[in-house]
């Protein structure tokens, strides 16, 4: 531009009048000014002065650490149980029959279990004072792992000191960033946390919908063909539950096995509800369907339901399970299970092995109450007829979740006041991936007599009629 | 922060001693023994709390001495050489295994699934297969008695270089236990002491079979929670069934997206996991380094969130009371003053410190003579000092109420087993003197005495040990990977059970042995251990320290530090 103008000036000088020259002079000066003037600043420099920084620090007001909780929040007024939560339970001072605790096999106050725990207490004291690696491995732990492996007919078992931490630690031990996990959308919270900790790609399929799962697997297959190099190192897993904690449904395992070999995906199975319940010997869903247990890559379950102890375990082939001994965070970095709880679990396994009829009895009772609860107007029974934990949901919502919860609470209170202890299934509403509808959970145990089952069913019916109509 | 300060701060990473005094004080001294490399920084910091420009006393009410002596250069070189040799042999053996020249002992994938994507990357387990496997016999040693001051080990042997173990059926009796976190000796089987636990076990059984929010809140839990709150001097407390899960399942309830977590670089995995699950932004500050923390705090408030530039919703500082691998104690007075200055919140994990420090065993808060209200979230575990299992979170009523409603653990995890709760209650009552004796107090004092004696003697012998003089966690530096196995095996031959740790639990050049002193250790037991260490220290050449009692008595004679302001 400057060159152009100068050229034009020189060119025009020959025949220009004086005023023209002056004008051009001004023009030249202006150009020079343009050239030498400071470049135009796009932005003010953003460095803050120390004073401004202090002001910013002074001004900043954080949110309170926790928001206030209203006094009538349902969770703040939870039930207080006096004494042991066994078949007969004292809830808020009222004696009831327990239809709320997952004590399926009634082992919670079994004298044999107690005396085994007692003997262990005498020998080992209470705590282990260390993780498994640092003198926290006791002979009882090894025995329990051995017994669990034998019971489940797998190569190896590994125990954790907390049920929740079991599957939540097992998933991230194998599935890492970039791996793909196909998971049922009704999966329980422990699975959700395990998946979150693994930072893998999560693909949710509709609850128990194998066509939807296959659609996702096919999509992935096409994706893999585009990038075979990546596909060769992307591990993939299906995570399902045997009996779903949130719905009481059974997972269609035979179809899953077919999909597993078709699409080369490993299966992780959470059996907290089905272990010690399904199958002729209580080995869970694999026994129920007559499936070779080696077809499942990893089975995890807690020992807090059927076994009425604390903790959890994973079992499967050594090739898989052994990896957790260095990679399962809840295993390596947590104190091990108190020996008395391991001893109680071993004794509970003994009882299960000695009384295989117990599972048949439990199933008969489940079916009885399942049948008796049908046809209550306003309430819908969700879950398999042989599931020891089934859900009662409202047929139609009463406007909002809050209203529904309140109505269900009134039904629960009605029953508790008349001698049947029930509870609603609780969820963290904001944390759940797919929040289940509010429900009352009815838990069946072998200790409940037929009269008690019938009484519970008729009482629930009565409560529903008085509350919902 | 000035350039000069920056420099000192980087020196601090190499080897230093931190020491603070009651009353007035403070100096920063460098002891340069070998001016070019082997310098040791002796740090005595002057810390004043200023209010309206008036000095009104120091932050520290007591002596605070921490050692992090750096080893000579040749040690680091030899350590790397050691790892190098191990790695080369590892590759060689992997090669031989691949060609079938050496037997593969590791479990194999089943035939039907050979065409699946491999479950493990080959390099993932290289370290385990080739280095850890050689010294694997020093971990997971099974015991068959109470983990008291002495325990019985199940003897096991290996016929295939640690790939598998075989039990001989014999037990190694009365091994001195320097590994369990039994600080106050509450891991015991005295029937008299366990009377109430036995009773509760008979009454309640072991299980709960429900969660806190459903049908799992027992009267026992209410009793325990009230006692914990009283013990700690706070408004309310909540207990959980597992210590690890107390962190990993509650931090996500407290912070979330748009919040900032400032975490010490040496925080325990459970804190790291909890922070990660919360979805908040995590920034790491150098271990116990207040300049690093302050810089992060200032920057966070001034610059806000990255990209969106919004202000942070809240900032929470995660620290531990005693760090389990370093034996250092958190510099709580400084952290509290920083947190107040910058309006951040403080989450203090007292897993190792509750019961273990403080005049009456109330943890680091008491150790520094501070007010429990200064810490927003007091967390701790019952696994260690109380010889039980589980953890707690304590603080203001609003906080605990919030956790009762929003903690992942309260909604989804089985509540604490009643006999375990009773063990905590009895231990805590003993500490508080509610059992009508002074036994609890005696235990705390005995632990303090044992700790100082053990640490002093190790210093005298010329070992490099890390951490605070009052911390019952005593790491003794071994440095070289080869010495890990040799040390632990030879100690076991002398009937002493020790914990050894190496990479990845520690930095690669700082493999160490860790002792946990207990109130239940008698002077004879400690002397046996110390004599064995003295002998082994000469044999394995572990006495790396360039101080000894004669040349630097001030390191353990506390009186020498009383400077005038």
mmCIF file with all atom_site columns, C-alpha atoms in Angstrom, chain A residues 272-412:
data_model
loop_
_atom_site.group_PDB
_atom_site.id
_atom_site.type_symbol
_atom_site.label_atom_id
_atom_site.label_alt_id
_atom_site.label_comp_id
_atom_site.label_asym_id
_atom_site.label_entity_id
_atom_site.label_seq_id
_atom_site.pdbx_PDB_ins_code
_atom_site.Cartn_x
_atom_site.Cartn_y
_atom_site.Cartn_z
_atom_site.occupancy
_atom_site.B_iso_or_equiv
_atom_site.pdbx_formal_charge
_atom_site.auth_seq_id
_atom_site.auth_comp_id
_atom_site.auth_asym_id
_atom_site.auth_atom_id
_atom_site.pdbx_PDB_model_num
ATOM 1   C CA . UNK A 1 272 ? -25.169 -60.701 45.431 1.00 0.00 ? 272 UNK A CA 1
ATOM 2   C CA . UNK A 1 273 ? -28.854 -61.514 45.320 1.00 0.00 ? 273 UNK A CA 1
ATOM 3   C CA . UNK A 1 274 ? -28.685 -64.874 43.549 1.00 0.00 ? 274 UNK A CA 1
ATOM 4   C CA . UNK A 1 275 ? -25.744 -66.476 45.377 1.00 0.00 ? 275 UNK A CA 1
ATOM 5   C CA . UNK A 1 276 ? -27.113 -68.809 48.036 1.00 0.00 ? 276 UNK A CA 1
ATOM 6   C CA . UNK A 1 277 ? -30.565 -68.506 46.512 1.00 0.00 ? 277 UNK A CA 1
ATOM 7   C CA . UNK A 1 278 ? -30.789 -69.873 42.971 1.00 0.00 ? 278 UNK A CA 1
ATOM 8   C CA . UNK A 1 279 ? -29.836 -73.340 41.870 1.00 0.00 ? 279 UNK A CA 1
ATOM 9   C CA . UNK A 1 280 ? -30.211 -76.694 43.503 1.00 0.00 ? 280 UNK A CA 1
ATOM 10  C CA . UNK A 1 281 ? -27.245 -76.121 45.806 1.00 0.00 ? 281 UNK A CA 1
ATOM 11  C CA . UNK A 1 282 ? -27.465 -72.356 45.982 1.00 0.00 ? 282 UNK A CA 1
ATOM 12  C CA . UNK A 1 283 ? -24.557 -71.767 43.616 1.00 0.00 ? 283 UNK A CA 1
ATOM 13  C CA . UNK A 1 284 ? -26.489 -69.071 41.884 1.00 0.00 ? 284 UNK A CA 1
ATOM 14  C CA . UNK A 1 285 ? -27.644 -68.359 38.388 1.00 0.00 ? 285 UNK A CA 1
ATOM 15  C CA . UNK A 1 286 ? -25.114 -70.576 36.621 1.00 0.00 ? 286 UNK A CA 1
ATOM 16  C CA . UNK A 1 287 ? -26.487 -73.583 38.458 1.00 0.00 ? 287 UNK A CA 1
ATOM 17  C CA . UNK A 1 288 ? -30.039 -72.360 37.865 1.00 0.00 ? 288 UNK A CA 1
ATOM 18  C CA . UNK A 1 289 ? -29.499 -72.397 34.096 1.00 0.00 ? 289 UNK A CA 1
ATOM 19  C CA . UNK A 1 290 ? -27.109 -75.350 34.138 1.00 0.00 ? 290 UNK A CA 1
ATOM 20  C CA . UNK A 1 291 ? -24.310 -73.298 32.627 1.00 0.00 ? 291 UNK A CA 1
ATOM 21  C CA . UNK A 1 292 ? -20.647 -74.232 32.823 1.00 0.00 ? 292 UNK A CA 1
ATOM 22  C CA . UNK A 1 293 ? -19.263 -71.751 35.347 1.00 0.00 ? 293 UNK A CA 1
ATOM 23  C CA . UNK A 1 294 ? -16.051 -71.376 33.333 1.00 0.00 ? 294 UNK A CA 1
ATOM 24  C CA . UNK A 1 295 ? -18.072 -69.643 30.645 1.00 0.00 ? 295 UNK A CA 1
ATOM 25  C CA . UNK A 1 296 ? -18.442 -66.728 33.010 1.00 0.00 ? 296 UNK A CA 1
ATOM 26  C CA . UNK A 1 297 ? -15.226 -64.788 33.329 1.00 0.00 ? 297 UNK A CA 1
ATOM 27  C CA . UNK A 1 298 ? -15.834 -63.367 36.757 1.00 0.00 ? 298 UNK A CA 1
ATOM 28  C CA . UNK A 1 299 ? -18.517 -63.856 39.354 1.00 0.00 ? 299 UNK A CA 1
ATOM 29  C CA . UNK A 1 300 ? -18.760 -61.516 42.281 1.00 0.00 ? 300 UNK A CA 1
ATOM 30  C CA . UNK A 1 301 ? -21.136 -61.610 45.203 1.00 0.00 ? 301 UNK A CA 1
ATOM 31  C CA . UNK A 1 302 ? -21.332 -60.253 48.673 1.00 0.00 ? 302 UNK A CA 1
ATOM 32  C CA . UNK A 1 303 ? -21.432 -62.315 51.816 1.00 0.00 ? 303 UNK A CA 1
ATOM 33  C CA . UNK A 1 304 ? -23.847 -59.890 53.420 1.00 0.00 ? 304 UNK A CA 1
ATOM 34  C CA . UNK A 1 305 ? -27.100 -61.440 52.235 1.00 0.00 ? 305 UNK A CA 1
ATOM 35  C CA . UNK A 1 306 ? -27.387 -65.222 52.201 1.00 0.00 ? 306 UNK A CA 1
ATOM 36  C CA . UNK A 1 307 ? -24.259 -65.793 54.263 1.00 0.00 ? 307 UNK A CA 1
ATOM 37  C CA . UNK A 1 308 ? -25.336 -63.167 56.810 1.00 0.00 ? 308 UNK A CA 1
ATOM 38  C CA . UNK A 1 309 ? -21.761 -62.041 57.390 1.00 0.00 ? 309 UNK A CA 1
ATOM 39  C CA . UNK A 1 310 ? -19.849 -59.040 56.035 1.00 0.00 ? 310 UNK A CA 1
ATOM 40  C CA . UNK A 1 311 ? -17.662 -58.742 52.971 1.00 0.00 ? 311 UNK A CA 1
ATOM 41  C CA . UNK A 1 312 ? -17.740 -60.033 49.440 1.00 0.00 ? 312 UNK A CA 1
ATOM 42  C CA . UNK A 1 313 ? -15.898 -62.348 47.092 1.00 0.00 ? 313 UNK A CA 1
ATOM 43  C CA . UNK A 1 314 ? -15.009 -62.825 43.458 1.00 0.00 ? 314 UNK A CA 1
ATOM 44  C CA . UNK A 1 315 ? -14.480 -66.219 41.912 1.00 0.00 ? 315 UNK A CA 1
ATOM 45  C CA . UNK A 1 316 ? -13.492 -67.630 38.565 1.00 0.00 ? 316 UNK A CA 1
ATOM 46  C CA . UNK A 1 317 ? -10.424 -68.973 36.817 1.00 0.00 ? 317 UNK A CA 1
ATOM 47  C CA . UNK A 1 318 ? -7.042  -68.266 38.421 1.00 0.00 ? 318 UNK A CA 1
ATOM 48  C CA . UNK A 1 319 ? -5.953  -66.563 35.231 1.00 0.00 ? 319 UNK A CA 1
ATOM 49  C CA . UNK A 1 320 ? -8.493  -63.872 35.996 1.00 0.00 ? 320 UNK A CA 1
ATOM 50  C CA . UNK A 1 321 ? -8.930  -63.809 39.772 1.00 0.00 ? 321 UNK A CA 1
ATOM 51  C CA . UNK A 1 322 ? -5.256  -63.783 40.725 1.00 0.00 ? 322 UNK A CA 1
ATOM 52  C CA . UNK A 1 323 ? -4.811  -60.432 38.977 1.00 0.00 ? 323 UNK A CA 1
ATOM 53  C CA . UNK A 1 324 ? -6.911  -58.764 41.671 1.00 0.00 ? 324 UNK A CA 1
ATOM 54  C CA . UNK A 1 325 ? -4.428  -59.670 44.370 1.00 0.00 ? 325 UNK A CA 1
ATOM 55  C CA . UNK A 1 326 ? -2.255  -56.834 43.133 1.00 0.00 ? 326 UNK A CA 1
ATOM 56  C CA . UNK A 1 327 ? -4.796  -54.745 41.248 1.00 0.00 ? 327 UNK A CA 1
ATOM 57  C CA . UNK A 1 328 ? -8.012  -54.832 43.250 1.00 0.00 ? 328 UNK A CA 1
ATOM 58  C CA . UNK A 1 329 ? -7.884  -51.550 45.116 1.00 0.00 ? 329 UNK A CA 1
ATOM 59  C CA . UNK A 1 330 ? -10.362 -52.560 47.788 1.00 0.00 ? 330 UNK A CA 1
ATOM 60  C CA . UNK A 1 331 ? -8.318  -55.726 48.303 1.00 0.00 ? 331 UNK A CA 1
ATOM 61  C CA . UNK A 1 332 ? -4.791  -54.331 48.413 1.00 0.00 ? 332 UNK A CA 1
ATOM 62  C CA . UNK A 1 333 ? -5.339  -51.081 50.235 1.00 0.00 ? 333 UNK A CA 1
ATOM 63  C CA . UNK A 1 334 ? -7.919  -52.014 52.807 1.00 0.00 ? 334 UNK A CA 1
ATOM 64  C CA . UNK A 1 335 ? -7.654  -53.882 56.070 1.00 0.00 ? 335 UNK A CA 1
ATOM 65  C CA . UNK A 1 336 ? -8.684  -57.474 55.642 1.00 0.00 ? 336 UNK A CA 1
ATOM 66  C CA . UNK A 1 337 ? -11.930 -58.993 56.834 1.00 0.00 ? 337 UNK A CA 1
ATOM 67  C CA . UNK A 1 338 ? -12.113 -59.505 60.622 1.00 0.00 ? 338 UNK A CA 1
ATOM 68  C CA . UNK A 1 339 ? -11.459 -63.231 61.185 1.00 0.00 ? 339 UNK A CA 1
ATOM 69  C CA . UNK A 1 340 ? -14.664 -63.727 63.134 1.00 0.00 ? 340 UNK A CA 1
ATOM 70  C CA . UNK A 1 341 ? -16.664 -62.642 60.087 1.00 0.00 ? 341 UNK A CA 1
ATOM 71  C CA . UNK A 1 342 ? -14.696 -65.016 57.871 1.00 0.00 ? 342 UNK A CA 1
ATOM 72  C CA . UNK A 1 343 ? -15.327 -67.804 60.348 1.00 0.00 ? 343 UNK A CA 1
ATOM 73  C CA . UNK A 1 344 ? -19.050 -66.992 60.339 1.00 0.00 ? 344 UNK A CA 1
ATOM 74  C CA . UNK A 1 345 ? -19.069 -67.156 56.527 1.00 0.00 ? 345 UNK A CA 1
ATOM 75  C CA . UNK A 1 346 ? -17.326 -70.538 56.559 1.00 0.00 ? 346 UNK A CA 1
ATOM 76  C CA . UNK A 1 347 ? -19.886 -71.908 58.993 1.00 0.00 ? 347 UNK A CA 1
ATOM 77  C CA . UNK A 1 348 ? -22.694 -70.477 56.876 1.00 0.00 ? 348 UNK A CA 1
ATOM 78  C CA . UNK A 1 349 ? -21.243 -72.303 53.856 1.00 0.00 ? 349 UNK A CA 1
ATOM 79  C CA . UNK A 1 350 ? -21.194 -75.500 55.919 1.00 0.00 ? 350 UNK A CA 1
ATOM 80  C CA . UNK A 1 351 ? -24.860 -75.081 56.695 1.00 0.00 ? 351 UNK A CA 1
ATOM 81  C CA . UNK A 1 352 ? -25.665 -74.432 53.045 1.00 0.00 ? 352 UNK A CA 1
ATOM 82  C CA . UNK A 1 353 ? -23.817 -77.559 52.013 1.00 0.00 ? 353 UNK A CA 1
ATOM 83  C CA . UNK A 1 354 ? -25.431 -79.690 54.698 1.00 0.00 ? 354 UNK A CA 1
ATOM 84  C CA . UNK A 1 355 ? -28.986 -78.518 53.996 1.00 0.00 ? 355 UNK A CA 1
ATOM 85  C CA . UNK A 1 356 ? -29.548 -78.252 50.254 1.00 0.00 ? 356 UNK A CA 1
ATOM 86  C CA . UNK A 1 357 ? -33.308 -78.359 50.892 1.00 0.00 ? 357 UNK A CA 1
ATOM 87  C CA . UNK A 1 358 ? -33.119 -74.872 52.283 1.00 0.00 ? 358 UNK A CA 1
ATOM 88  C CA . UNK A 1 359 ? -33.019 -73.377 48.759 1.00 0.00 ? 359 UNK A CA 1
ATOM 89  C CA . UNK A 1 360 ? -36.118 -75.303 47.728 1.00 0.00 ? 360 UNK A CA 1
ATOM 90  C CA . UNK A 1 361 ? -37.937 -74.077 50.814 1.00 0.00 ? 361 UNK A CA 1
ATOM 91  C CA . UNK A 1 362 ? -36.920 -70.508 50.094 1.00 0.00 ? 362 UNK A CA 1
ATOM 92  C CA . UNK A 1 363 ? -38.166 -70.707 46.524 1.00 0.00 ? 363 UNK A CA 1
ATOM 93  C CA . UNK A 1 364 ? -41.507 -72.142 47.632 1.00 0.00 ? 364 UNK A CA 1
ATOM 94  C CA . UNK A 1 365 ? -41.944 -69.245 50.033 1.00 0.00 ? 365 UNK A CA 1
ATOM 95  C CA . UNK A 1 366 ? -40.990 -66.715 47.395 1.00 0.00 ? 366 UNK A CA 1
ATOM 96  C CA . UNK A 1 367 ? -43.577 -68.157 45.044 1.00 0.00 ? 367 UNK A CA 1
ATOM 97  C CA . UNK A 1 368 ? -46.226 -68.142 47.733 1.00 0.00 ? 368 UNK A CA 1
ATOM 98  C CA . UNK A 1 369 ? -45.918 -64.454 48.532 1.00 0.00 ? 369 UNK A CA 1
ATOM 99  C CA . UNK A 1 370 ? -45.415 -63.561 44.897 1.00 0.00 ? 370 UNK A CA 1
ATOM 100 C CA . UNK A 1 371 ? -48.745 -65.182 44.121 1.00 0.00 ? 371 UNK A CA 1
ATOM 101 C CA . UNK A 1 372 ? -50.466 -63.672 47.137 1.00 0.00 ? 372 UNK A CA 1
ATOM 102 C CA . UNK A 1 373 ? -49.369 -60.182 46.233 1.00 0.00 ? 373 UNK A CA 1
ATOM 103 C CA . UNK A 1 374 ? -50.861 -60.297 42.743 1.00 0.00 ? 374 UNK A CA 1
ATOM 104 C CA . UNK A 1 375 ? -53.917 -58.264 42.001 1.00 0.00 ? 375 UNK A CA 1
ATOM 105 C CA . UNK A 1 376 ? -53.588 -55.549 44.606 1.00 0.00 ? 376 UNK A CA 1
ATOM 106 C CA . UNK A 1 377 ? -55.217 -52.538 43.061 1.00 0.00 ? 377 UNK A CA 1
ATOM 107 C CA . UNK A 1 378 ? -52.731 -49.727 42.633 1.00 0.00 ? 378 UNK A CA 1
ATOM 108 C CA . UNK A 1 379 ? -49.641 -51.876 43.264 1.00 0.00 ? 379 UNK A CA 1
ATOM 109 C CA . UNK A 1 380 ? -47.676 -53.875 40.754 1.00 0.00 ? 380 UNK A CA 1
ATOM 110 C CA . UNK A 1 381 ? -45.345 -56.741 41.696 1.00 0.00 ? 381 UNK A CA 1
ATOM 111 C CA . UNK A 1 382 ? -41.974 -56.503 39.962 1.00 0.00 ? 382 UNK A CA 1
ATOM 112 C CA . UNK A 1 383 ? -39.496 -59.366 39.968 1.00 0.00 ? 383 UNK A CA 1
ATOM 113 C CA . UNK A 1 384 ? -39.329 -63.101 39.331 1.00 0.00 ? 384 UNK A CA 1
ATOM 114 C CA . UNK A 1 385 ? -41.576 -65.395 41.318 1.00 0.00 ? 385 UNK A CA 1
ATOM 115 C CA . UNK A 1 386 ? -38.482 -67.134 42.745 1.00 0.00 ? 386 UNK A CA 1
ATOM 116 C CA . UNK A 1 387 ? -36.667 -63.945 43.684 1.00 0.00 ? 387 UNK A CA 1
ATOM 117 C CA . UNK A 1 388 ? -36.366 -63.516 47.446 1.00 0.00 ? 388 UNK A CA 1
ATOM 118 C CA . UNK A 1 389 ? -36.447 -59.737 47.072 1.00 0.00 ? 389 UNK A CA 1
ATOM 119 C CA . UNK A 1 390 ? -39.325 -58.374 45.048 1.00 0.00 ? 390 UNK A CA 1
ATOM 120 C CA . UNK A 1 391 ? -40.514 -54.854 44.457 1.00 0.00 ? 391 UNK A CA 1
ATOM 121 C CA . UNK A 1 392 ? -43.977 -53.363 44.793 1.00 0.00 ? 392 UNK A CA 1
ATOM 122 C CA . UNK A 1 393 ? -44.374 -50.368 42.560 1.00 0.00 ? 393 UNK A CA 1
ATOM 123 C CA . UNK A 1 394 ? -47.289 -48.026 42.096 1.00 0.00 ? 394 UNK A CA 1
ATOM 124 C CA . UNK A 1 395 ? -49.303 -48.839 39.006 1.00 0.00 ? 395 UNK A CA 1
ATOM 125 C CA . UNK A 1 396 ? -49.653 -45.166 38.185 1.00 0.00 ? 396 UNK A CA 1
ATOM 126 C CA . UNK A 1 397 ? -47.576 -42.312 39.440 1.00 0.00 ? 397 UNK A CA 1
ATOM 127 C CA . UNK A 1 398 ? -49.345 -39.792 41.644 1.00 0.00 ? 398 UNK A CA 1
ATOM 128 C CA . UNK A 1 399 ? -47.849 -36.740 40.049 1.00 0.00 ? 399 UNK A CA 1
ATOM 129 C CA . UNK A 1 400 ? -44.303 -36.647 41.289 1.00 0.00 ? 400 UNK A CA 1
ATOM 130 C CA . UNK A 1 401 ? -41.664 -38.943 42.669 1.00 0.00 ? 401 UNK A CA 1
ATOM 131 C CA . UNK A 1 402 ? -41.969 -37.171 45.973 1.00 0.00 ? 402 UNK A CA 1
ATOM 132 C CA . UNK A 1 403 ? -45.704 -37.934 46.183 1.00 0.00 ? 403 UNK A CA 1
ATOM 133 C CA . UNK A 1 404 ? -45.135 -41.554 45.237 1.00 0.00 ? 404 UNK A CA 1
ATOM 134 C CA . UNK A 1 405 ? -42.489 -41.956 47.909 1.00 0.00 ? 405 UNK A CA 1
ATOM 135 C CA . UNK A 1 406 ? -44.816 -40.445 50.488 1.00 0.00 ? 406 UNK A CA 1
ATOM 136 C CA . UNK A 1 407 ? -47.644 -42.785 49.552 1.00 0.00 ? 407 UNK A CA 1
ATOM 137 C CA . UNK A 1 408 ? -45.393 -45.814 49.705 1.00 0.00 ? 408 UNK A CA 1
ATOM 138 C CA . UNK A 1 409 ? -44.105 -44.623 53.052 1.00 0.00 ? 409 UNK A CA 1
ATOM 139 C CA . UNK A 1 410 ? -47.645 -44.575 54.365 1.00 0.00 ? 410 UNK A CA 1
ATOM 140 C CA . UNK A 1 411 ? -48.138 -48.159 53.210 1.00 0.00 ? 411 UNK A CA 1
ATOM 141 C CA . UNK A 1 412 ? -44.868 -49.175 54.892 1.00 0.00 ? 412 UNK A CA 1
#
